[in-house]
Short mmCIF file of C-alpha atoms in Angstrom, two decimals:
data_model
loop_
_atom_site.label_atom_id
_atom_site.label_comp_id
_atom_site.label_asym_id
_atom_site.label_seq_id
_atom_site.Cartn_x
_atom_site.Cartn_y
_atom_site.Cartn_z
CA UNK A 281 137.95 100.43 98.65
CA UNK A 282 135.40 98.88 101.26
CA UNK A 283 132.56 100.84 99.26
CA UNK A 284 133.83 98.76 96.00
CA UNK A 285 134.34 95.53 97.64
CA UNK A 286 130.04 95.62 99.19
CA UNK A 287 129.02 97.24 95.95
CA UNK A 288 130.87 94.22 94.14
CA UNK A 289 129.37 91.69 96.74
CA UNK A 290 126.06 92.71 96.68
CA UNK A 291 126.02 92.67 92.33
CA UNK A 292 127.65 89.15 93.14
CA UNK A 293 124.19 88.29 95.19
CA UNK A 294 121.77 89.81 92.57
CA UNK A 295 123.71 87.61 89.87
CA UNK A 296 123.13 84.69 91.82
CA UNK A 297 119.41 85.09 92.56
CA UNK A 298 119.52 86.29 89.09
CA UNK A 299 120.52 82.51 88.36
CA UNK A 300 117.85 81.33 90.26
CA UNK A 301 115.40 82.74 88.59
CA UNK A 302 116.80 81.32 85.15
CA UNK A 303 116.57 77.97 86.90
CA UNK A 304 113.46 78.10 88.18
CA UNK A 305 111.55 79.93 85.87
CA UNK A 306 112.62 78.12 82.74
CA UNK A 307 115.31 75.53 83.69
CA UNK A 308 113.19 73.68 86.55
CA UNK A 309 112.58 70.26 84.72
CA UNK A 310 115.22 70.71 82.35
CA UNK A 311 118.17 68.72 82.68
CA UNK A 312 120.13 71.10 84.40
CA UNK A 313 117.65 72.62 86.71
CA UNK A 314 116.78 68.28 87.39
CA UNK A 315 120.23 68.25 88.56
CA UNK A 316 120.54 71.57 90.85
CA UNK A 317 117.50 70.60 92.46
CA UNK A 318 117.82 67.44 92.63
CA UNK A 319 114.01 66.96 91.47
CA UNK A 320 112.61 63.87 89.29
CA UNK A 321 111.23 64.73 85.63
CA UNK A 322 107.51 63.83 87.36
CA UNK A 323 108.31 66.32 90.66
CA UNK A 324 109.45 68.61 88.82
CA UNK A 325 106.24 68.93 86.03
CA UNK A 326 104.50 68.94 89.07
CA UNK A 327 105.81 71.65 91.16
CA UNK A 328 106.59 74.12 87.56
CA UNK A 329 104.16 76.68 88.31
CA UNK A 330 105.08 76.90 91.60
CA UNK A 331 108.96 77.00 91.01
CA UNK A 332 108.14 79.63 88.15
CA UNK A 333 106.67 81.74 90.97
CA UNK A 334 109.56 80.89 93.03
CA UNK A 335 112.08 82.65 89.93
CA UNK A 336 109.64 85.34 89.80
CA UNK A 337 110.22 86.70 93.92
CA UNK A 338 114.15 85.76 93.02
CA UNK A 339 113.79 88.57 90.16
CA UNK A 340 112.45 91.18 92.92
CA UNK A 341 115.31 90.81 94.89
CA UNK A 342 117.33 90.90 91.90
CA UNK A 343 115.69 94.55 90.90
CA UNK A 344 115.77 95.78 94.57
CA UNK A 345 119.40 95.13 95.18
CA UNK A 346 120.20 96.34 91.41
CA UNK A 347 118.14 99.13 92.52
CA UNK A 348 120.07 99.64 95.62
CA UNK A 349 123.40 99.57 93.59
CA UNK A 350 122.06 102.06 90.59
CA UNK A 351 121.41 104.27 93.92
CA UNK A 352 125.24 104.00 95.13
CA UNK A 353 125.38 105.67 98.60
CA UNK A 354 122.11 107.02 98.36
CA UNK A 355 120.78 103.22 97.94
CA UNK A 356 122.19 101.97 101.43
CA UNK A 357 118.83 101.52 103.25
CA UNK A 358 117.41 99.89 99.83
CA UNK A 359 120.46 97.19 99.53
CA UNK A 360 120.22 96.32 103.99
CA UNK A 361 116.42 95.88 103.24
CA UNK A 362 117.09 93.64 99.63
CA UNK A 363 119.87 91.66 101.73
CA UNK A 364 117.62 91.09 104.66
CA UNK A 365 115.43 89.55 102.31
CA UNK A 366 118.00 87.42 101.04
CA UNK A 367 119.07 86.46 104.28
CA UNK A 368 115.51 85.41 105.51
CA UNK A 369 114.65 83.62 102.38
CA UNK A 370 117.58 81.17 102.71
CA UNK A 371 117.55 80.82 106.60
CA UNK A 372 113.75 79.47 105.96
CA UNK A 373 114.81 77.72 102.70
CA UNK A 374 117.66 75.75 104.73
CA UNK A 375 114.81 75.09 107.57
CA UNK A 376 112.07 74.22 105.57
CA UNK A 377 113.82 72.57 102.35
CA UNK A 378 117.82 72.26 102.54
CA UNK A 379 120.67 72.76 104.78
CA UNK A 380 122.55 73.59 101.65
CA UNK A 381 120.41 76.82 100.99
CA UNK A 382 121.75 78.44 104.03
CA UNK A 383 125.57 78.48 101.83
CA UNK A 384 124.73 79.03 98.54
CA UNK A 385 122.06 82.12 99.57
CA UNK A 386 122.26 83.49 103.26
CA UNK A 387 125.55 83.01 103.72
CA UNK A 388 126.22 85.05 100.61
CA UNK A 389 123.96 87.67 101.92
CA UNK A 390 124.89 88.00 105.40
CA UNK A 391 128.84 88.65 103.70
CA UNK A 392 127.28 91.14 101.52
CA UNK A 393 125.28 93.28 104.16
CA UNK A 394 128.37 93.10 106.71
CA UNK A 395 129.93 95.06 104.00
CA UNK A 396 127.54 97.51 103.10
CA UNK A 397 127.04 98.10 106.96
CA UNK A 398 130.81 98.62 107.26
CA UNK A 399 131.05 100.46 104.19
#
């Protein structure tokens, strides 16, 4: 049951960075990706490339913790790394950019390896 509930949790964090990377790869100065970040039309045909490279990392973490799942039990040390990652990226995202970051991606995270570490 645990072993379900962090396997679910942790596809639930790949789906979201899997989001990101839609949004910042090829959403960023669309209207929706205006709106989730908050970003100007000018800002955001300014910052693009870098918010495509941005999506880009977001799809590593997406394989790795995919990776991690494909693995199952076998995968544990690959999905506490992945998660880490995760966890990292949005503490220094809600530092450096947004408060919000720390919810919508480390917070996520941090549930997600408690469960795999309990699992």
């Amino acid at each position: 049951m645990l072993d379900t509930l962090a396997a679910a949790a942790v596809g639930l964090v790949a789906l979201l960075h899997l989001y990101f990377l839609v949004l910042e790869m090829f959403l960023w100065d669309k209207p929706l990706g205006l709106k989730v970040f908050r970003n100007t039309p000018e800002k955001a045909q300014a910052t693009k490339v870098l918010a495509a490279n941005q999506g880009l990392y977001n799809g590593f973490l997406v394989a790795g913790l995919a990776w991690g799942l494909y693995l199952g039990s076998a995968g544990q040390h690959i999905k506490v790394f992945f998660l880490g990652c995760v966890i990292v990226a949005g503490i220094y995202g809600a530092y450096s950019v947004s408060r919000r970051i720390l919810w919508v991606q480390a917070a996520p995270g941090a549930v997600a390896l408690g469960l795999v570490l309990a699992a």
